[in-house]
PDB file of C-alpha atoms and ligand atoms in Angstrom:
ATOM      1  CA  UNK M   1     115.176 101.400 102.840  1.00 98.00           C
ATOM      2  CA  UNK M   2     114.982 104.992 104.097  1.00 98.00           C
ATOM      3  CA  UNK M   3     111.912 107.146 104.679  1.00 98.00           C
ATOM      4  CA  UNK M   4     112.553 110.886 104.737  1.00 98.00           C
ATOM      5  CA  UNK M   5     110.045 113.111 106.507  1.00 98.00           C
ATOM      6  CA  UNK M   6     108.787 114.393 109.842  1.00 97.00           C
ATOM      7  CA  UNK M   7     105.993 112.906 111.866  1.00 95.00           C
ATOM      8  CA  UNK M   8     103.784 116.000 111.986  1.00 97.00           C
ATOM      9  CA  UNK M   9     103.174 115.600 108.250  1.00 98.00           C
ATOM     10  CA  UNK M  10      99.986 113.616 107.443  1.00 98.00           C
ATOM     11  CA  UNK M  11     101.422 112.014 104.255  1.00 98.00           C
ATOM     12  CA  UNK M  12     104.543 110.952 106.171  1.00 98.00           C
ATOM     13  CA  UNK M  13     102.367 109.342 108.834  1.00 98.00           C
ATOM     14  CA  UNK M  14     100.407 107.467 106.164  1.00 98.00           C
ATOM     15  CA  UNK M  15     103.700 105.897 105.045  1.00 99.00           C
ATOM     16  CA  UNK M  16     104.752 105.167 108.631  1.00 98.00           C
ATOM     17  CA  UNK M  17     101.436 103.357 109.230  1.00 98.00           C
ATOM     18  CA  UNK M  18     101.779 101.363 105.997  1.00 98.00           C
ATOM     19  CA  UNK M  19     105.363 100.366 106.839  1.00 98.00           C
ATOM     20  CA  UNK M  20     104.193  99.196 110.262  1.00 98.00           C
ATOM     21  CA  UNK M  21     101.154  97.372 108.857  1.00 98.00           C
ATOM     22  CA  UNK M  22     103.488  95.477 106.522  1.00 98.00           C
ATOM     23  CA  UNK M  23     106.098  94.956 109.264  1.00 98.00           C
ATOM     24  CA  UNK M  24     108.908  96.358 107.109  1.00 98.00           C
ATOM     25  CA  UNK M  25     112.139  97.508 108.742  1.00 98.00           C
ATOM     26  CA  UNK M  26     113.476 100.840 107.551  1.00 98.00           C
ATOM     27  CA  UNK M  27     115.497 103.823 108.627  1.00 98.00           C
ATOM     28  CA  UNK M  28     113.705 107.117 109.323  1.00 98.00           C
ATOM     29  CA  UNK M  29     115.580 110.302 108.454  1.00 98.00           C
ATOM     30  CA  UNK M  30     114.111 113.486 109.846  1.00 98.00           C
ATOM     31  CA  UNK M  31     113.582 116.250 107.298  1.00 98.00           C
ATOM     32  CA  UNK M  32     112.003 119.166 109.104  1.00 95.00           C
ATOM     33  CA  UNK M  33     109.977 121.266 106.673  1.00 93.00           C
ATOM     34  CA  UNK M  34     109.543 124.125 109.171  1.00 89.00           C
ATOM     35  CA  UNK M  35     113.351 124.384 109.315  1.00 93.00           C
ATOM     36  CA  UNK M  36     113.463 124.363 105.482  1.00 95.00           C
ATOM     37  CA  UNK M  37     115.462 121.122 105.445  1.00 96.00           C
ATOM     38  CA  UNK M  38     113.451 120.032 102.383  1.00 97.00           C
ATOM     39  CA  UNK M  39     115.015 122.820 100.323  1.00 97.00           C
ATOM     40  CA  UNK M  40     118.659 121.689 100.516  1.00 97.00           C
ATOM     41  CA  UNK M  41     120.387 120.717  97.239  1.00 97.00           C
ATOM     42  CA  UNK M  42     120.667 117.100  98.509  1.00 97.00           C
ATOM     43  CA  UNK M  43     116.931 116.842  99.178  1.00 98.00           C
ATOM     44  CA  UNK M  44     115.982 118.561  95.905  1.00 98.00           C
ATOM     45  CA  UNK M  45     118.035 115.963  94.060  1.00 97.00           C
ATOM     46  CA  UNK M  46     115.790 113.260  95.572  1.00 97.00           C
ATOM     47  CA  UNK M  47     112.572 115.220  95.087  1.00 98.00           C
ATOM     48  CA  UNK M  48     112.636 118.353  92.909  1.00 98.00           C
ATOM     49  CA  UNK M  49     109.139 119.326  94.073  1.00 98.00           C
ATOM     50  CA  UNK M  50     110.486 119.413  97.656  1.00 98.00           C
ATOM     51  CA  UNK M  51     107.754 117.536  99.498  1.00 98.00           C
ATOM     52  CA  UNK M  52     108.009 114.910 102.215  1.00 98.00           C
ATOM     53  CA  UNK M  53     107.718 111.942 102.348  1.00 98.00           C
ATOM     54  CA  UNK M  54     110.365 110.479 100.074  1.00 98.00           C
ATOM     55  CA  UNK M  55     111.163 106.766 100.123  1.00 98.00           C
ATOM     56  CA  UNK M  56     114.652 105.647  99.122  1.00 98.00           C
ATOM     57  CA  UNK M  57     114.657 102.020  98.065  1.00 98.00           C
ATOM     58  CA  UNK M  58     117.949 100.912  96.545  1.00 97.00           C
ATOM     59  CA  UNK M  59     118.679 103.312  93.709  1.00 97.00           C
ATOM     60  CA  UNK M  60     115.052 104.501  93.507  1.00 98.00           C
ATOM     61  CA  UNK M  61     113.554 107.611  95.076  1.00 98.00           C
ATOM     62  CA  UNK M  62     109.777 107.375  95.339  1.00 98.00           C
ATOM     63  CA  UNK M  63     107.695 110.431  96.116  1.00 98.00           C
ATOM     64  CA  UNK M  64     104.069 111.087  97.090  1.00 98.00           C
ATOM     65  CA  UNK M  65     102.664 109.158 100.050  1.00 99.00           C
ATOM     66  CA  UNK M  66      99.899 107.500  98.008  1.00 98.00           C
ATOM     67  CA  UNK M  67     102.396 106.168  95.508  1.00 98.00           C
ATOM     68  CA  UNK M  68     104.747 105.077  98.301  1.00 99.00           C
ATOM     69  CA  UNK M  69     101.981 103.193 100.155  1.00 99.00           C
ATOM     70  CA  UNK M  70     100.786 101.295  97.065  1.00 98.00           C
ATOM     71  CA  UNK M  71     104.413 100.575  96.070  1.00 98.00           C
ATOM     72  CA  UNK M  72     105.177  99.144  99.502  1.00 98.00           C
ATOM     73  CA  UNK M  73     102.171  96.804  99.443  1.00 98.00           C
ATOM     74  CA  UNK M  74     102.939  95.570  95.934  1.00 98.00           C
ATOM     75  CA  UNK M  75     106.660  95.107  96.474  1.00 98.00           C
ATOM     76  CA  UNK M  76     106.878  93.963 100.091  1.00 98.00           C
ATOM     77  CA  UNK M  77     103.402  92.856 101.182  1.00 98.00           C
ATOM     78  CA  UNK M  78     102.793  89.176 101.917  1.00 97.00           C
ATOM     79  CA  UNK M  79     100.010  87.381 100.009  1.00 97.00           C
ATOM     80  CA  UNK M  80      97.645  88.293 102.841  1.00 97.00           C
ATOM     81  CA  UNK M  81      98.720  91.975 102.771  1.00 98.00           C
ATOM     82  CA  UNK M  82      97.799  92.309  99.076  1.00 98.00           C
ATOM     83  CA  UNK M  83      94.202  93.045 100.148  1.00 98.00           C
ATOM     84  CA  UNK M  84      95.491  96.481 101.253  1.00 98.00           C
ATOM     85  CA  UNK M  85      95.781  97.288  97.517  1.00 98.00           C
ATOM     86  CA  UNK M  86      93.543  94.732  95.787  1.00 98.00           C
ATOM     87  CA  UNK M  87      94.566  93.238  92.466  1.00 97.00           C
ATOM     88  CA  UNK M  88      91.028  93.092  91.068  1.00 98.00           C
ATOM     89  CA  UNK M  89      90.711  95.996  88.586  1.00 98.00           C
ATOM     90  CA  UNK M  90      87.411  97.366  89.838  1.00 98.00           C
ATOM     91  CA  UNK M  91      88.313  97.038  93.524  1.00 98.00           C
ATOM     92  CA  UNK M  92      91.680  98.698  92.846  1.00 98.00           C
ATOM     93  CA  UNK M  93      90.020 101.508  90.899  1.00 98.00           C
ATOM     94  CA  UNK M  94      87.802 102.320  93.875  1.00 98.00           C
ATOM     95  CA  UNK M  95      90.896 102.365  96.130  1.00 98.00           C
ATOM     96  CA  UNK M  96      92.657 104.677  93.635  1.00 98.00           C
ATOM     97  CA  UNK M  97      89.651 106.995  93.579  1.00 98.00           C
ATOM     98  CA  UNK M  98      89.734 107.300  97.378  1.00 98.00           C
ATOM     99  CA  UNK M  99      93.512 107.829  97.334  1.00 99.00           C
ATOM    100  CA  UNK M 100      93.016 110.667  94.842  1.00 98.00           C
ATOM    101  CA  UNK M 101      90.183 111.951  97.045  1.00 98.00           C
ATOM    102  CA  UNK M 102      92.670 112.129  99.910  1.00 98.00           C
ATOM    103  CA  UNK M 103      95.295 113.772  97.677  1.00 98.00           C
ATOM    104  CA  UNK M 104      92.965 116.268  96.018  1.00 98.00           C
ATOM    105  CA  UNK M 105      90.267 116.953  98.608  1.00 98.00           C
ATOM    106  CA  UNK M 106      91.110 116.013 102.222  1.00 98.00           C
ATOM    107  CA  UNK M 107      94.787 116.968 102.193  1.00 98.00           C
ATOM    108  CA  UNK M 108      94.214 120.111 100.109  1.00 98.00           C
ATOM    109  CA  UNK M 109      91.570 121.374 102.541  1.00 98.00           C
ATOM    110  CA  UNK M 110      93.810 120.586 105.506  1.00 98.00           C
ATOM    111  CA  UNK M 111      96.722 122.373 103.822  1.00 97.00           C
ATOM    112  CA  UNK M 112      94.594 125.467 103.157  1.00 97.00           C
ATOM    113  CA  UNK M 113      94.411 125.978 106.940  1.00 97.00           C
ATOM    114  CA  UNK M 114      98.122 125.429 107.635  1.00 95.00           C
ATOM    115  CA  UNK M 115      99.070 127.586 104.626  1.00 94.00           C
ATOM    116  CA  UNK M 116      96.929 130.382 106.070  1.00 95.00           C
ATOM    117  CA  UNK M 117      98.660 130.073 109.446  1.00 93.00           C
ATOM    118  CA  UNK M 118     102.109 130.284 107.881  1.00 88.00           C
ATOM    119  CA  UNK M 119     101.442 133.024 105.349  1.00 91.00           C
ATOM    120  CA  UNK M 120      98.832 135.331 106.874  1.00 86.00           C
ATOM    121  CA  UNK M 121     100.808 136.794 109.730  1.00 77.00           C
ATOM    122  CA  UNK M 122      98.432 135.218 112.257  1.00 71.00           C
ATOM    123  CA  UNK M 123      95.192 136.782 110.986  1.00 83.00           C
ATOM    124  CA  UNK M 124      91.965 134.900 111.709  1.00 90.00           C
ATOM    125  CA  UNK M 125      91.427 131.713 109.688  1.00 93.00           C
ATOM    126  CA  UNK M 126      88.461 132.355 107.321  1.00 94.00           C
ATOM    127  CA  UNK M 127      85.321 130.356 108.149  1.00 95.00           C
ATOM    128  CA  UNK M 128      85.141 129.029 104.545  1.00 97.00           C
ATOM    129  CA  UNK M 129      88.258 126.957 105.201  1.00 97.00           C
ATOM    130  CA  UNK M 130      86.562 125.188 108.119  1.00 97.00           C
ATOM    131  CA  UNK M 131      83.353 124.773 106.078  1.00 98.00           C
ATOM    132  CA  UNK M 132      85.395 123.129 103.317  1.00 98.00           C
ATOM    133  CA  UNK M 133      86.736 120.607 105.857  1.00 98.00           C
ATOM    134  CA  UNK M 134      83.213 119.857 107.094  1.00 98.00           C
ATOM    135  CA  UNK M 135      82.120 119.302 103.493  1.00 98.00           C
ATOM    136  CA  UNK M 136      85.021 116.871 102.995  1.00 98.00           C
ATOM    137  CA  UNK M 137      83.761 114.956 106.078  1.00 98.00           C
ATOM    138  CA  UNK M 138      80.326 114.889 104.379  1.00 98.00           C
ATOM    139  CA  UNK M 139      81.928 113.236 101.328  1.00 98.00           C
ATOM    140  CA  UNK M 140      83.653 110.644 103.526  1.00 98.00           C
ATOM    141  CA  UNK M 141      80.331 109.956 105.239  1.00 98.00           C
ATOM    142  CA  UNK M 142      78.784 109.050 101.869  1.00 98.00           C
ATOM    143  CA  UNK M 143      81.592 106.525 101.235  1.00 98.00           C
ATOM    144  CA  UNK M 144      81.219 105.064 104.726  1.00 98.00           C
ATOM    145  CA  UNK M 145      77.438 105.031 104.593  1.00 96.00           C
ATOM    146  CA  UNK M 146      77.540 102.132 102.146  1.00 95.00           C
ATOM    147  CA  UNK M 147      80.725 100.388 103.314  1.00 97.00           C
ATOM    148  CA  UNK M 148      82.622  99.743 106.518  1.00 97.00           C
ATOM    149  CA  UNK M 149      85.853 101.081 104.998  1.00 98.00           C
ATOM    150  CA  UNK M 150      86.411 104.028 102.658  1.00 98.00           C
ATOM    151  CA  UNK M 151      86.942 101.888  99.545  1.00 98.00           C
ATOM    152  CA  UNK M 152      84.755  98.887 100.290  1.00 97.00           C
ATOM    153  CA  UNK M 153      84.266  96.045 102.726  1.00 97.00           C
ATOM    154  CA  UNK M 154      87.922  95.633 103.650  1.00 97.00           C
ATOM    155  CA  UNK M 155      90.732  97.779 105.005  1.00 98.00           C
ATOM    156  CA  UNK M 156      92.976  99.256 102.294  1.00 98.00           C
ATOM    157  CA  UNK M 157      95.744 101.833 101.972  1.00 98.00           C
ATOM    158  CA  UNK M 158      92.974 104.339 101.206  1.00 99.00           C
ATOM    159  CA  UNK M 159      91.802 104.058 104.835  1.00 98.00           C
ATOM    160  CA  UNK M 160      95.361 104.590 106.021  1.00 98.00           C
ATOM    161  CA  UNK M 161      95.907 107.705 103.869  1.00 99.00           C
ATOM    162  CA  UNK M 162      92.488 109.215 104.641  1.00 98.00           C
ATOM    163  CA  UNK M 163      92.970 108.498 108.351  1.00 98.00           C
ATOM    164  CA  UNK M 164      96.317 110.329 108.379  1.00 98.00           C
ATOM    165  CA  UNK M 165      94.544 113.388 106.935  1.00 98.00           C
ATOM    166  CA  UNK M 166      91.400 113.208 109.078  1.00 98.00           C
ATOM    167  CA  UNK M 167      93.390 112.872 112.326  1.00 98.00           C
ATOM    168  CA  UNK M 168      95.245 116.040 111.267  1.00 98.00           C
ATOM    169  CA  UNK M 169      91.990 117.961 110.789  1.00 98.00           C
ATOM    170  CA  UNK M 170      90.346 117.185 114.143  1.00 97.00           C
ATOM    171  CA  UNK M 171      90.677 120.861 115.075  1.00 97.00           C
ATOM    172  CA  UNK M 172      87.359 120.783 113.163  1.00 98.00           C
ATOM    173  CA  UNK M 173      85.429 118.059 115.039  1.00 97.00           C
ATOM    174  CA  UNK M 174      83.321 115.421 113.345  1.00 98.00           C
ATOM    175  CA  UNK M 175      79.635 115.939 114.137  1.00 98.00           C
ATOM    176  CA  UNK M 176      77.897 112.852 115.666  1.00 98.00           C
ATOM    177  CA  UNK M 177      74.582 113.769 113.961  1.00 98.00           C
ATOM    178  CA  UNK M 178      76.082 114.523 110.555  1.00 98.00           C
ATOM    179  CA  UNK M 179      79.027 112.076 110.453  1.00 98.00           C
ATOM    180  CA  UNK M 180      78.086 109.017 112.573  1.00 98.00           C
ATOM    181  CA  UNK M 181      79.621 106.462 110.163  1.00 98.00           C
ATOM    182  CA  UNK M 182      82.823 108.460 109.868  1.00 98.00           C
ATOM    183  CA  UNK M 183      83.099 108.649 113.666  1.00 98.00           C
ATOM    184  CA  UNK M 184      82.614 104.884 113.919  1.00 98.00           C
ATOM    185  CA  UNK M 185      85.310 104.289 111.219  1.00 98.00           C
ATOM    186  CA  UNK M 186      87.626 106.778 112.955  1.00 98.00           C
ATOM    187  CA  UNK M 187      87.256 104.919 116.272  1.00 97.00           C
ATOM    188  CA  UNK M 188      87.732 101.478 114.694  1.00 98.00           C
ATOM    189  CA  UNK M 189      90.880 102.598 112.878  1.00 98.00           C
ATOM    190  CA  UNK M 190      92.477 103.696 116.142  1.00 97.00           C
ATOM    191  CA  UNK M 191      92.366 100.110 117.457  1.00 97.00           C
ATOM    192  CA  UNK M 192      94.449  98.773 114.571  1.00 98.00           C
ATOM    193  CA  UNK M 193      97.984  97.852 115.646  1.00 96.00           C
ATOM    194  CA  UNK M 194      99.737 100.114 113.107  1.00 98.00           C
ATOM    195  CA  UNK M 195      97.787 103.180 114.275  1.00 98.00           C
ATOM    196  CA  UNK M 196     100.218 103.838 117.170  1.00 98.00           C
ATOM    197  CA  UNK M 197     102.715 105.523 114.784  1.00 98.00           C
ATOM    198  CA  UNK M 198     100.096 108.114 113.821  1.00 98.00           C
ATOM    199  CA  UNK M 199      99.273 109.200 117.346  1.00 98.00           C
ATOM    200  CA  UNK M 200     102.064 111.539 118.508  1.00 98.00           C
ATOM    201  CA  UNK M 201     102.629 113.484 115.277  1.00 98.00           C
ATOM    202  CA  UNK M 202      98.924 114.122 114.706  1.00 98.00           C
ATOM    203  CA  UNK M 203      98.415 115.303 118.299  1.00 98.00           C
ATOM    204  CA  UNK M 204     101.376 117.707 118.170  1.00 97.00           C
ATOM    205  CA  UNK M 205     100.128 119.058 114.832  1.00 97.00           C
ATOM    206  CA  UNK M 206      96.488 119.524 115.926  1.00 98.00           C
ATOM    207  CA  UNK M 207      97.550 121.152 119.231  1.00 97.00           C
ATOM    208  CA  UNK M 208      99.744 123.544 117.237  1.00 95.00           C
ATOM    209  CA  UNK M 209      96.898 124.484 114.854  1.00 95.00           C
ATOM    210  CA  UNK M 210      94.421 124.943 117.747  1.00 95.00           C
ATOM    211  CA  UNK M 211      96.486 127.895 119.014  1.00 93.00           C
ATOM    212  CA  UNK M 212      95.340 129.851 115.959  1.00 92.00           C
ATOM    213  CA  UNK M 213      91.626 129.042 116.240  1.00 89.00           C
TER     214      UNK M 213
HETATM  215  N1  LIG S 301     100.751 114.695  97.740  1.00 53.47           N
HETATM  216  C1  LIG S 301     101.933 114.731  98.563  1.00 53.47           C
HETATM  217  C2  LIG S 301     101.869 115.921  99.494  1.00 53.47           C
HETATM  218  C3  LIG S 301     103.158 116.063 100.287  1.00 53.47           C
HETATM  219  C4  LIG S 301     103.247 117.413 101.001  1.00 53.47           C
HETATM  220  O1  LIG S 301     102.688 118.419 100.532  1.00 53.47           O
HETATM  221  N2  LIG S 301     103.985 117.415 102.119  1.00 53.47           N
HETATM  222  C5  LIG S 301     104.197 118.662 102.836  1.00 53.47           C
HETATM  223  C6  LIG S 301     104.337 118.367 104.318  1.00 53.47           C
HETATM  224  S1  LIG S 301     102.805 117.842 104.997  1.00 53.47           S
HETATM  225  C7  LIG S 301     105.511 119.276 102.356  1.00 53.47           C
HETATM  226  O2  LIG S 301     106.469 118.570 102.139  1.00 53.47           O
HETATM  227  N3  LIG S 301     105.523 120.602 102.177  1.00 53.47           N
HETATM  228  C8  LIG S 301     106.686 121.330 101.781  1.00 53.47           C
HETATM  229  C9  LIG S 301     106.583 121.965 100.437  1.00 53.47           C
HETATM  230  O3  LIG S 301     105.574 121.752  99.720  1.00 53.47           O
HETATM  231  O4  LIG S 301     107.520 122.665 100.072  1.00 53.47           O
HETATM  232  C10 LIG S 301     102.057 113.414  99.348  1.00 53.47           C
HETATM  233  O5  LIG S 301     101.008 112.783  99.587  1.00 53.47           O
HETATM  234  O6  LIG S 301     103.175 112.982  99.644  1.00 53.47           O
END
């Protein structure tokens, strides 16, 4: 099995954490987006929409981190690991909702900042983009106000995907008065054994973004 990506990318780190949580061995092939390595004919054959991560498993190429993480649990997770993507329809639907929340809200608001940095010729990042990130923290806080994890009482791939995004957005700090439950979740997640593979890439990315703030 091969994972293509680079560790500054939040979705790639979500897959790295899931692979580690499941104790799966794999090969990591660096595809550096900043060097446009995702636009080569070979990469476009694997993923025509030219995003990382891509997972190669046998003859299959699987794209989108959320899909990759749920695929990995279902195909390679032990019986105990299945709780990361519960089989119960309602529990799974809540996990899916949070995965789509990461895909459509957290990651999009993160990407609005990086897109500005890369396309605006270094002009100031508009305040609305930071406000949108704070609002996405508010949404997370409502999920975590009723449950210890983002999709319920137990850890799931939704926590892993959301964590990869939130650690990439810490150039906008969580507010202890406004987001106490999110801060507590954030701290707890960092103690989990698989978290180590998220650390370096997220720090390099956040330090890079901070230069523009
Ligand atoms: N929803 C996708 C988003 C992937 C994504 O946008 N990755 C960025 C890197 S963080 C990328 O590959 N950008 C290059 C491009 O869109 O051309 C996922 O979760 O895998």
